[in-house]
CSV table of C-alpha atoms in Angstrom, one decimal:
chain,number,residue,atom,x,y,z
A,30,MET,CA,-0.6,-11.2,-18.6
A,31,LEU,CA,3.1,-10.9,-19.4
A,32,PHE,CA,2.5,-7.3,-20.5
A,33,LYS,CA,1.7,-6.5,-16.9
A,34,ILE,CA,5.4,-7.0,-16.0
A,35,LYS,CA,5.9,-3.4,-17.3
A,36,TYR,CA,4.9,-2.2,-13.9
A,37,TYR,CA,7.9,-3.9,-12.3
A,38,LEU,CA,10.2,-2.3,-14.9
A,39,ILE,CA,9.0,1.2,-14.1
A,40,GLY,CA,11.3,1.4,-11.1
A,41,ALA,CA,14.5,0.2,-12.7
A,42,LEU,CA,14.0,2.0,-16.1
A,43,SER,CA,13.1,5.3,-14.4
A,44,ILE,CA,16.2,5.6,-12.3
A,45,ILE,CA,18.6,6.9,-15.0
A,46,PRO,CA,16.2,9.4,-16.7
A,47,LEU,CA,14.9,10.7,-13.3
A,48,ASP,CA,18.5,11.0,-12.1
A,49,PHE,CA,19.5,12.9,-15.2
A,50,TYR,CA,16.4,15.1,-15.1
A,51,PHE,CA,16.6,16.0,-11.4
A,52,ASN,CA,20.4,16.1,-10.9
A,53,GLN,CA,21.7,17.2,-14.3
A,54,ILE,CA,19.1,19.3,-16.1
A,55,LEU,CA,17.4,21.1,-13.2
A,56,SER,CA,19.1,23.7,-11.0
A,57,PRO,CA,18.6,23.3,-7.3
A,58,GLN,CA,16.0,26.0,-7.3
A,59,LYS,CA,14.1,24.5,-10.3
A,60,LYS,CA,14.3,21.0,-8.7
A,61,GLU,CA,12.6,22.4,-5.6
A,62,GLN,CA,9.9,23.9,-7.7
A,63,VAL,CA,9.3,20.7,-9.6
A,64,LEU,CA,9.2,18.6,-6.4
A,65,LYS,CA,6.7,21.1,-4.9
A,66,LEU,CA,4.5,20.9,-7.9
A,67,LEU,CA,4.6,17.1,-8.0
A,68,LEU,CA,3.8,16.9,-4.3
A,69,ARG,CA,0.8,19.2,-4.7
A,70,LEU,CA,-0.5,17.2,-7.6
A,71,VAL,CA,-0.2,13.9,-5.7
A,72,LEU,CA,-1.9,15.4,-2.6
A,73,LEU,CA,-4.7,17.0,-4.7
A,74,GLY,CA,-5.4,13.7,-6.3
A,75,ALA,CA,-5.4,11.9,-3.0
A,76,VAL,CA,-7.6,14.4,-1.3
A,77,LEU,CA,-10.2,14.4,-4.1
A,78,ALA,CA,-10.2,10.6,-4.2
A,79,THR,CA,-10.7,10.4,-0.5
A,80,PHE,CA,-13.3,13.1,-0.5
A,81,SER,CA,-15.4,11.3,-3.1
A,82,GLY,CA,-15.0,8.1,-1.2
A,83,LEU,CA,-16.0,9.7,2.1
A,84,VAL,CA,-19.1,11.3,0.6
A,85,GLY,CA,-20.1,8.0,-0.9
A,86,TYR,CA,-19.4,6.3,2.5
A,87,PHE,CA,-21.7,8.6,4.3
A,88,THR,CA,-24.4,9.3,1.7
A,89,GLY,CA,-24.2,6.4,-0.8
A,90,PHE,CA,-23.5,8.7,-3.7
A,91,ASN,CA,-20.0,9.3,-5.2
A,92,PRO,CA,-20.1,13.0,-6.4
A,93,LEU,CA,-17.1,12.7,-8.8
A,94,ARG,CA,-18.2,9.5,-10.6
A,95,MET,CA,-21.9,10.5,-10.3
A,96,VAL,CA,-22.9,6.9,-9.2
A,97,HIS,CA,-24.5,5.3,-6.3
A,98,VAL,CA,-22.0,3.2,-4.1
A,99,GLN,CA,-22.1,0.9,-1.1
A,100,THR,CA,-21.8,2.7,2.2
A,101,GLU,CA,-20.3,-0.1,4.3
A,102,ARG,CA,-16.7,0.9,3.5
A,103,ASN,CA,-14.8,3.8,1.9
A,104,GLY,CA,-13.3,2.6,-1.4
A,105,GLY,CA,-12.0,6.0,-2.6
A,106,LEU,CA,-12.8,7.3,-6.1
A,107,PHE,CA,-13.2,4.0,-7.9
A,108,GLY,CA,-14.4,1.7,-5.1
A,109,MET,CA,-11.5,-0.7,-5.2
A,110,LEU,CA,-11.3,-1.3,-1.4
A,111,MET,CA,-8.1,-3.2,-1.0
A,112,THR,CA,-6.2,-1.0,-3.5
A,113,TYR,CA,-7.4,2.2,-2.0
A,114,GLY,CA,-7.0,1.0,1.6
A,115,HIS,CA,-3.4,0.0,1.3
A,116,SER,CA,-2.3,2.9,-1.0
A,117,ILE,CA,-3.8,5.5,1.3
A,118,ALA,CA,-2.1,3.8,4.2
A,119,TRP,CA,1.3,4.2,2.4
A,120,LEU,CA,0.6,7.8,1.6
A,121,SER,CA,-0.6,8.5,5.1
A,122,LEU,CA,2.7,7.0,6.4
A,123,ILE,CA,4.8,9.2,4.1
A,124,LEU,CA,2.9,12.3,5.2
A,125,VAL,CA,3.3,11.5,8.9
A,126,ALA,CA,7.0,10.9,8.3
A,127,MET,CA,7.2,14.3,6.5
A,128,CYS,CA,5.4,15.9,9.4
A,129,SER,CA,7.9,14.4,11.9
A,130,HIS,CA,10.8,15.9,9.8
A,131,PHE,CA,9.0,19.1,8.8
A,132,LYS,CA,12.1,21.3,9.0
A,133,SER,CA,13.7,19.3,6.2
A,134,ILE,CA,10.6,19.6,3.8
A,135,GLN,CA,9.1,22.9,4.8
A,136,LYS,CA,10.1,24.5,1.5
A,137,LEU,CA,7.9,22.0,-0.3
A,138,ILE,CA,4.7,22.4,1.7
A,139,SER,CA,3.3,24.5,4.6
A,140,PHE,CA,2.5,23.0,7.9
A,141,GLY,CA,-1.2,23.7,7.8
A,142,PRO,CA,-1.9,22.1,4.4
A,143,LEU,CA,0.3,19.1,5.5
A,144,LEU,CA,-1.8,18.5,8.6
A,145,PHE,CA,-5.0,18.8,6.6
A,146,CYS,CA,-3.8,16.2,4.1
A,147,ILE,CA,-2.8,13.9,7.0
A,148,PHE,CA,-6.2,14.3,8.6
A,149,VAL,CA,-8.0,13.6,5.3
A,150,SER,CA,-5.8,10.6,4.5
A,151,LEU,CA,-6.2,9.1,7.9
A,152,LEU,CA,-9.9,9.5,7.9
A,153,GLY,CA,-9.9,7.8,4.5
A,154,LEU,CA,-7.8,5.0,5.9
A,155,PHE,CA,-10.0,4.4,8.9
A,156,THR,CA,-13.2,4.4,7.0
A,157,SER,CA,-11.9,2.0,4.4
A,158,HIS,CA,-12.0,-0.6,7.2
A,159,VAL,CA,-9.0,-2.5,5.6
A,160,ARG,CA,-7.6,-4.1,8.7
A,161,GLY,CA,-4.3,-5.1,7.0
A,162,ALA,CA,-3.8,-1.5,5.9
A,163,TRP,CA,-4.4,-0.3,9.5
A,164,LEU,CA,-1.7,-2.7,10.8
A,165,ALA,CA,0.7,-1.8,8.0
A,166,PHE,CA,0.4,1.9,8.8
A,167,LEU,CA,0.9,1.4,12.5
A,168,ALA,CA,3.9,-0.8,11.8
A,169,GLY,CA,5.5,1.9,9.7
A,170,CYS,CA,4.8,4.5,12.3
A,171,LEU,CA,6.9,2.5,14.8
A,172,LEU,CA,10.0,3.5,12.9
A,173,ILE,CA,9.0,7.2,13.0
A,174,ASN,CA,7.9,7.7,16.6
A,175,LYS,CA,6.7,5.1,19.1
A,176,LYS,CA,4.8,7.6,21.2
A,177,LEU,CA,2.9,8.8,18.1
A,178,THR,CA,2.1,5.2,17.2
A,179,MET,CA,0.5,4.7,20.6
A,180,VAL,CA,-1.6,7.9,20.2
A,181,LEU,CA,-2.8,6.7,16.8
A,182,VAL,CA,-3.7,3.3,18.3
A,183,VAL,CA,-5.8,5.0,20.9
A,184,LEU,CA,-7.5,7.2,18.3
A,185,MET,CA,-8.2,4.1,16.2
A,186,VAL,CA,-9.7,2.2,19.2
A,187,LEU,CA,-11.8,5.2,20.1
A,188,GLY,CA,-13.0,5.4,16.5
A,189,ALA,CA,-13.9,1.7,16.5
A,190,LEU,CA,-15.8,2.2,19.8
A,191,GLY,CA,-17.6,5.1,18.2
A,192,GLY,CA,-18.5,2.9,15.2
A,193,GLN,CA,-19.8,0.2,17.5
A,194,LEU,CA,-22.0,2.7,19.4
A,195,HIS,CA,-23.4,4.0,16.1
A,196,ASN,CA,-23.8,0.5,14.6
A,197,PRO,CA,-24.1,-2.5,17.0
A,198,ASP,CA,-22.8,-4.8,14.2
A,199,PHE,CA,-19.7,-2.7,13.5
A,200,PHE,CA,-17.2,-5.0,15.2
A,201,LYS,CA,-18.7,-8.1,13.7
A,202,THR,CA,-19.0,-6.7,10.1
A,203,GLN,CA,-15.9,-4.4,9.9
A,204,ILE,CA,-13.4,-5.7,12.5
A,205,VAL,CA,-13.8,-9.4,13.0
A,206,ARG,CA,-15.2,-10.4,9.6
A,207,LYS,CA,-15.1,-14.1,10.1
A,208,THR,CA,-15.8,-15.0,6.5
A,209,SER,CA,-13.0,-12.8,5.3
A,210,ASN,CA,-10.6,-14.4,7.7
A,211,GLU,CA,-11.6,-17.9,6.6
A,212,GLU,CA,-11.2,-16.9,2.9
A,213,ARG,CA,-7.7,-15.6,3.6
A,214,VAL,CA,-6.6,-18.7,5.5
A,215,GLY,CA,-7.9,-20.9,2.7
A,216,SER,CA,-5.9,-18.9,0.1
A,217,TRP,CA,-2.7,-19.0,2.2
A,218,LEU,CA,-2.9,-22.7,2.5
A,219,ALA,CA,-3.7,-23.1,-1.2
A,220,ALA,CA,-0.6,-21.0,-2.1
A,221,ILE,CA,1.6,-23.1,0.1
A,222,LYS,CA,0.3,-26.2,-1.6
A,223,ALA,CA,0.9,-24.6,-5.0
A,224,PHE,CA,4.5,-23.9,-4.0
A,225,GLN,CA,5.0,-27.4,-2.7
A,226,GLU,CA,3.8,-28.8,-6.1
A,227,LYS,CA,6.1,-26.5,-8.1
A,228,PRO,CA,8.8,-25.2,-5.8
A,229,LEU,CA,11.3,-24.1,-8.4
A,230,LEU,CA,9.4,-21.7,-10.7
A,231,GLY,CA,5.9,-22.0,-9.4
A,232,TYR,CA,2.7,-21.9,-11.5
A,233,GLY,CA,3.8,-18.9,-13.5
A,234,TYR,CA,3.2,-15.2,-13.2
A,235,LEU,CA,-0.4,-14.4,-12.2
A,236,ASN,CA,-1.2,-18.1,-12.7
A,237,PHE,CA,-2.1,-19.0,-9.1
A,238,GLU,CA,-5.5,-17.3,-9.2
A,239,PRO,CA,-7.0,-19.4,-12.0
A,240,HIS,CA,-5.8,-22.6,-10.2
A,241,SER,CA,-6.7,-21.6,-6.6
A,242,LYS,CA,-10.2,-23.3,-6.5
A,243,GLU,CA,-8.8,-26.4,-8.1
A,244,ILE,CA,-6.0,-26.6,-5.6
A,245,LYS,CA,-8.4,-26.1,-2.6
A,246,GLU,CA,-10.7,-28.8,-3.9
A,247,ARG,CA,-7.9,-31.2,-4.4
A,248,TYR,CA,-6.6,-30.9,-0.9
A,249,GLY,CA,-9.9,-30.2,0.9
A,250,LEU,CA,-8.9,-26.7,2.0
A,251,PRO,CA,-11.3,-24.2,3.6
A,252,VAL,CA,-13.7,-22.2,1.5
A,253,ALA,CA,-13.0,-24.1,-1.7
A,254,ASP,CA,-15.6,-22.1,-3.6
A,255,PHE,CA,-13.6,-18.9,-3.1
A,256,GLY,CA,-11.0,-18.3,-5.8
A,257,GLY,CA,-8.5,-15.5,-6.1
A,258,HIS,CA,-4.9,-14.6,-5.4
A,259,ALA,CA,-3.0,-15.6,-2.3
A,260,HIS,CA,-3.8,-12.5,-0.2
A,261,ASN,CA,-0.2,-12.4,0.7
A,262,ASP,CA,2.7,-11.0,-1.4
A,263,PHE,CA,5.2,-13.5,-0.2
A,264,LEU,CA,3.0,-16.6,-0.7
A,265,GLU,CA,1.8,-15.3,-4.0
A,266,ILE,CA,5.4,-15.0,-5.3
A,267,LEU,CA,6.2,-18.5,-4.0
A,268,ALA,CA,3.1,-19.9,-5.7
A,269,THR,CA,3.6,-18.1,-9.0
A,270,SER,CA,7.4,-17.8,-9.3
A,271,GLY,CA,8.7,-20.4,-6.9
A,272,ILE,CA,11.9,-20.2,-4.9
A,273,PHE,CA,13.6,-18.3,-7.7
A,274,GLY,CA,11.1,-15.5,-7.7
A,275,ALA,CA,11.1,-15.4,-3.9
A,276,ILE,CA,14.9,-15.0,-3.8
A,277,CYS,CA,14.7,-12.2,-6.4
A,278,PHE,CA,12.0,-10.4,-4.4
A,279,LEU,CA,13.6,-10.7,-1.1
A,280,SER,CA,17.0,-9.6,-2.5
A,281,TRP,CA,15.4,-6.5,-4.0
A,282,LEU,CA,13.9,-5.6,-0.7
A,283,PHE,CA,17.2,-6.2,1.1
A,284,LEU,CA,19.3,-4.2,-1.3
A,285,TRP,CA,16.8,-1.3,-1.3
A,286,TRP,CA,16.7,-1.3,2.5
A,287,LYS,CA,20.5,-1.4,2.6
A,288,GLU,CA,20.9,1.4,0.1
A,289,MET,CA,18.5,3.6,2.2
A,290,GLY,CA,20.6,2.8,5.3
A,291,LYS,CA,23.7,4.2,3.7
A,292,ARG,CA,22.1,7.6,3.4
A,293,ARG,CA,21.7,9.6,6.5
A,294,ASP,CA,19.3,12.0,5.0
A,295,LEU,CA,15.5,12.7,4.7
A,296,GLY,CA,15.2,9.8,2.1
A,297,THR,CA,16.1,7.3,4.8
A,298,GLN,CA,13.6,8.8,7.3
A,299,LEU,CA,10.8,8.7,4.7
A,300,VAL,CA,11.5,5.5,2.7
A,301,ARG,CA,12.4,3.0,5.4
A,302,PRO,CA,9.0,3.4,7.3
A,303,PHE,CA,7.3,3.2,3.9
A,304,MET,CA,9.1,-0.1,3.2
A,305,VAL,CA,7.9,-1.5,6.5
A,306,CYS,CA,4.4,-0.4,5.7
A,307,PHE,CA,4.6,-2.0,2.2
A,308,ILE,CA,5.9,-5.3,3.6
A,309,VAL,CA,3.3,-5.5,6.3
A,310,SER,CA,0.6,-4.7,3.8
A,311,GLY,CA,1.8,-7.7,1.8
A,312,LEU,CA,1.1,-10.1,4.7
A,313,THR,CA,-2.7,-9.8,4.3
A,314,GLN,CA,-3.1,-8.7,0.7
A,315,VAL,CA,-1.3,-9.1,-2.7
A,316,THR,CA,-0.3,-5.5,-3.4
A,317,PHE,CA,2.8,-6.1,-5.5
A,318,ASN,CA,0.7,-7.6,-8.3
A,319,ASP,CA,-1.9,-4.8,-8.2
A,320,GLY,CA,-1.2,-2.4,-11.0
A,321,GLU,CA,-2.0,0.8,-9.1
A,322,CYS,CA,0.0,-0.4,-6.0
A,323,GLN,CA,2.9,-1.6,-8.2
A,324,PHE,CA,3.1,1.9,-9.8
A,325,PHE,CA,3.1,3.5,-6.4
A,326,VAL,CA,5.8,1.3,-5.0
A,327,MET,CA,8.1,1.4,-8.0
A,328,ILE,CA,7.9,5.2,-8.4
A,329,VAL,CA,8.8,5.6,-4.7
A,330,TYR,CA,11.6,3.2,-5.3
A,331,ALA,CA,13.0,5.1,-8.3
A,332,LEU,CA,12.6,8.5,-6.6
A,333,SER,CA,14.2,7.3,-3.4
A,334,LEU,CA,17.4,6.5,-5.3
A,335,VAL,CA,17.8,9.8,-7.2
A,336,ILE,CA,16.4,12.6,-5.0
């Protein structure tokens, strides 16, 4: 388990080499070429993952993995619903922010391909039916353009109504999901109890999950047979790292937010909405302990400080 802390070190340990590479080795022209290539590779991977997930969602067969998949929700390439849902929400948010400030990034991507990638990523986000990711995306959009956010809310509502017309159980199974709500409430309460038991340092990194059922049974909490993490970044950190870990995490977020506020450039316009999206995602899911999501966040963190 301790080996997994490498994902947290990616951000800090990448800053100096990335800064040296982009700002010392590369010329401005070469830097632009490298960023263009990196952006294309990221978008190609995201579009392929979403495409395979969408085909699986509508047909039950993932063409890239050549396997049969469940059709209730789009889990991207590998079927990891929460990981895909929240990461595609973060990417969608960044793309929308880029579109809103297109003049500043037009050398990196043309407007048509950017709109296509936004459409594909938003379709992937909606069909994932990850409600927390929807809310996180909309929260981030509020920092970009409030009118745009309202348009997106209307489109999501219309999409949900269309889903209900197509499937009478859509709201019940994909929007309300009573069982999922109860499981999350039980996990939140168990994480709070875990913090109360060990407030200084918590149960240890990644150690709440193996104790969650035991804690629920001990305190008579809801859905005691459901184990897992806290389904909340902040409660997970309190339960596993105590007040010490929470102070470190909140301080890191504050200093990152403050650093972005000092810069009146494109970085601020892209990264601050992303941070809001990431924080809101963490209210309903543990994303900061998820390896794929950790890598996403820490790379954005490192790049935001050097580019």
